[in-house]
Amino acid sequence: MGLLMVFVRVLFLILVMLQMGTNAKIQQKVFDVTRYGAIADGRTNNTKAFERAWSDACKWNGKRTLKAPSNPSVMTSDQWISFQYVNRLAVNGGGSFDGQGASSWKNVIKNSSNFLPIQRENISPTRQPPHRWYLRISRSSIGTGGDCIAILSGSSNIDVSEVFCGPGHGISIGSLRKYAYEKNVWGFSVKNCTFRDTTNGLRIKTYRSSASSVSGINYQNIHMDNVQNPIIIDQQYCPYPPCVMFPSLVQIKDVTYSNIWGTSSTKVAVTFRCSERFPCKNIMLNDINLVHHGPGGSATSQCSYVNGASSGRQMPPSCL
Ligand SMILES: *[C@@H]1O[C@H](CO)[C@@H](O)[C@H](O)[C@H]1NC(C)=O
Ligand SMILES: *[C@@H]1O[C@H](CO)[C@@H](O)[C@H](O)[C@H]1NC(C)=O
Ligand SMILES: *[C@@H]1O[C@H](CO)[C@@H](O)[C@H](O)[C@H]1NC(C)=O
């Protein structure tokens, strides 16, 4: 998909969102691409019109809250905002993304909406200097009924920092599943983030059937506030049973969790449910302090088919 398509899609959604915004108190402005010269005749090249509208929307000095439509049926896909095949994209600034809560999205076909399903292709790898972050998401507040950020097949070198996530399903790698040849995910860092009232915190999920690897993942300085499953690797992910019951072929390795603290709304605060076929390797827990208040007593951790080590404070007691 070309950049134009990305612009078209994002801009269309912005228009929809601003028009559908129900809270009249929020200052609204519509950037109508037809006023920038776009013609919907299927022939006109509208690149310039979209670029100008986009540029003005970015410059507009209002409280930039991007709202998902409250009625998801107006959407033509289950993704609210999506960037694909983009290198060096930065998403930052003081605005906020409001998915209008789970209620808006639960009737969508897949029952969720990924806020930023980032699918990155190495279009010109030779031009990229090594060891650089190619994609950065920072200083953003993301609330959706789905994943706050979903890192999909083929993504690498992505840096997330100072993101507030909630409500939503947390920051997820995966699910990796759909195709026979999923691409690897590597080089993903999440730092200085807060999760509030989300159904997951730091999640890696793979279906049983897919084959690829997830490696070089670094989670650091993460505050959990009333989060279900603050730390979870689930290689038996199966939201819509039945699923293929073979062990997952995804190899997960070199994942570090450092300084993760706060409250877990479920008793099992740390879950590593890895593949019998390719057990998780080199999973590190450093300074974990996740408490659970409520029935069932204090927080616990669960491990299956995982190799790794822990250091520093460990609450719940580490199962590694
Ligand atoms: C449309 O216009 C842009 C720049 O104005 C140009 O880069 C692009 O190649 C054009 N697309 C087509 C299909 O002509
Ligand atoms: C959405 O989720 C509900 C309950 O979890 C389930 O019964 C339903 O089949 C799902 N819908 C689709 C289209 O997957
Ligand atoms: C995270 O926070 C620490 C401590 O405040 C700071 O030193 C560090 O630069 C921050 N890193 C990022 C990526 O925001």
Coordinates of C-alpha atoms in Angstrom, one line a residue, residues 112-263:
S112 CA -11.6 -5.7 18.7
S113 CA -9.8 -2.9 17.1
N114 CA -6.1 -2.6 16.9
F115 CA -5.1 0.9 17.3
L116 CA -1.8 0.8 15.6
P117 CA -1.2 -2.4 13.9
I118 CA 2.2 -1.7 12.6
Q119 CA 3.3 -3.8 9.7
R120 CA 6.6 -2.7 8.5
E121 CA 8.3 -4.0 5.4
N122 CA 12.0 -3.6 4.7
I123 CA 11.5 -1.6 1.6
S124 CA 15.1 -0.3 1.4
P125 CA 17.1 -2.0 4.1
T126 CA 20.4 -1.0 2.5
R127 CA 19.7 2.7 3.1
Q128 CA 19.1 2.2 6.8
P129 CA 22.0 2.7 9.2
P130 CA 22.2 -0.3 11.5
H131 CA 21.2 -0.2 15.2
R132 CA 18.7 2.6 14.8
W133 CA 15.1 2.8 15.9
Y134 CA 13.1 3.0 12.7
L135 CA 9.8 3.6 14.3
R136 CA 9.0 5.5 17.5
I137 CA 5.7 6.0 19.4
S138 CA 6.1 8.3 22.3
R139 CA 4.2 10.7 24.6
S140 CA 0.8 9.4 23.6
S141 CA -2.3 8.5 25.4
I142 CA -4.1 5.6 23.8
G143 CA -7.5 4.3 24.8
T144 CA -9.3 1.7 22.7
G145 CA -11.4 -1.4 23.1
G146 CA -8.6 -3.4 21.5
D147 CA -4.8 -3.4 21.7
C148 CA -3.3 0.0 22.4
I149 CA -0.5 -1.0 20.2
A150 CA -0.3 -4.2 18.2
I151 CA 3.1 -5.2 16.7
L152 CA 2.4 -7.6 13.9
S153 CA 4.4 -9.9 11.6
G154 CA 7.6 -8.5 10.1
S155 CA 8.0 -5.6 12.6
S156 CA 11.4 -4.6 13.9
N157 CA 13.2 -1.8 15.6
I158 CA 10.2 -0.2 17.2
D159 CA 10.6 2.0 20.3
V160 CA 7.6 2.9 22.5
S161 CA 8.0 5.3 25.4
E162 CA 5.9 7.4 27.7
V163 CA 2.7 6.0 26.4
F164 CA -0.4 5.8 28.6
C165 CA -2.6 2.8 27.7
G166 CA -6.1 2.4 28.8
P167 CA -8.8 1.3 28.4
G168 CA -7.8 -1.5 26.0
H169 CA -6.0 -4.8 25.7
G170 CA -2.5 -3.5 26.4
I171 CA 0.6 -3.4 24.2
S172 CA 0.7 -6.7 22.3
I173 CA 3.1 -8.5 20.0
G174 CA 0.9 -10.6 17.8
S175 CA -1.2 -12.3 17.3
L176 CA 1.1 -14.0 14.9
R177 CA -1.1 -16.5 13.2
K178 CA -2.8 -15.8 10.0
Y179 CA -0.4 -16.9 7.3
A180 CA 1.8 -19.9 6.7
Y181 CA 4.8 -17.7 6.5
E182 CA 4.7 -15.1 9.2
K183 CA 7.8 -12.9 9.4
N184 CA 9.9 -12.5 12.5
V185 CA 9.4 -9.8 15.1
W186 CA 12.6 -8.4 16.7
G187 CA 13.9 -5.3 18.4
F188 CA 10.9 -4.0 20.3
S189 CA 11.3 -1.8 23.3
V190 CA 8.6 -0.4 25.6
K191 CA 9.8 2.1 28.3
N192 CA 8.3 4.4 30.9
C193 CA 4.7 3.5 30.1
T194 CA 1.6 3.3 32.2
F195 CA -1.3 0.9 31.8
R196 CA -4.6 1.6 33.6
D197 CA -7.6 -0.8 33.8
T198 CA -6.5 -2.8 30.8
T199 CA -7.2 -6.5 30.1
N200 CA -3.5 -7.1 29.5
G201 CA -0.3 -5.2 30.1
L202 CA 2.8 -6.5 28.2
R203 CA 1.5 -9.3 26.1
I204 CA 3.0 -11.6 23.5
K205 CA 0.4 -13.9 21.9
T206 CA 0.8 -16.5 19.2
Y207 CA -1.7 -19.0 17.9
R208 CA -0.6 -22.6 17.9
S209 CA -0.1 -22.9 14.2
S210 CA 2.2 -20.2 13.1
A211 CA 5.9 -20.3 12.5
S212 CA 8.4 -17.5 13.1
S213 CA 10.3 -16.0 15.9
V214 CA 10.0 -13.1 18.4
S215 CA 13.3 -11.9 19.9
G216 CA 15.1 -8.9 21.4
I217 CA 12.2 -7.5 23.4
N218 CA 12.8 -5.1 26.2
Y219 CA 10.2 -3.8 28.7
Q220 CA 11.4 -1.3 31.2
N221 CA 10.0 1.0 33.9
I222 CA 6.3 0.1 33.4
H223 CA 3.6 1.1 35.9
M224 CA 0.5 -1.2 36.0
D225 CA -2.6 0.2 37.6
N226 CA -5.4 -2.4 38.1
V227 CA -4.3 -4.5 35.1
Q228 CA -5.4 -8.0 34.3
N229 CA -2.4 -10.1 33.2
P230 CA 0.2 -7.4 33.6
I231 CA 2.9 -9.7 32.1
I232 CA 1.8 -12.5 29.8
I233 CA 3.2 -14.7 27.0
D234 CA 0.5 -16.8 25.6
Q235 CA 1.4 -19.3 22.9
Q236 CA -1.9 -21.0 23.1
Y237 CA -3.8 -17.9 22.2
C238 CA -7.2 -18.9 20.9
P239 CA -9.9 -16.2 21.2
Y240 CA -12.3 -18.0 18.8
P241 CA -12.1 -21.7 19.4
P242 CA -11.7 -24.2 18.0
C243 CA -8.0 -23.6 17.1
V244 CA -5.4 -26.0 15.6
M245 CA -4.1 -27.8 18.6
F246 CA -0.5 -28.3 17.5
P247 CA 2.2 -26.7 19.7
S248 CA 3.1 -23.2 18.4
L249 CA 6.1 -23.1 16.1
V250 CA 6.9 -19.5 17.1
Q251 CA 10.3 -19.3 19.0
I252 CA 10.2 -16.6 21.6
K253 CA 13.6 -15.6 23.1
D254 CA 15.5 -12.8 24.7
V255 CA 12.7 -11.0 26.4
T256 CA 13.6 -8.8 29.4
Y257 CA 11.2 -7.3 31.9
S258 CA 12.8 -4.7 34.2
N259 CA 11.2 -2.6 36.9
I260 CA 7.6 -3.5 36.4
W261 CA 5.4 -2.4 39.3
G262 CA 1.9 -1.7 40.4
T263 CA -1.4 -3.6 40.8

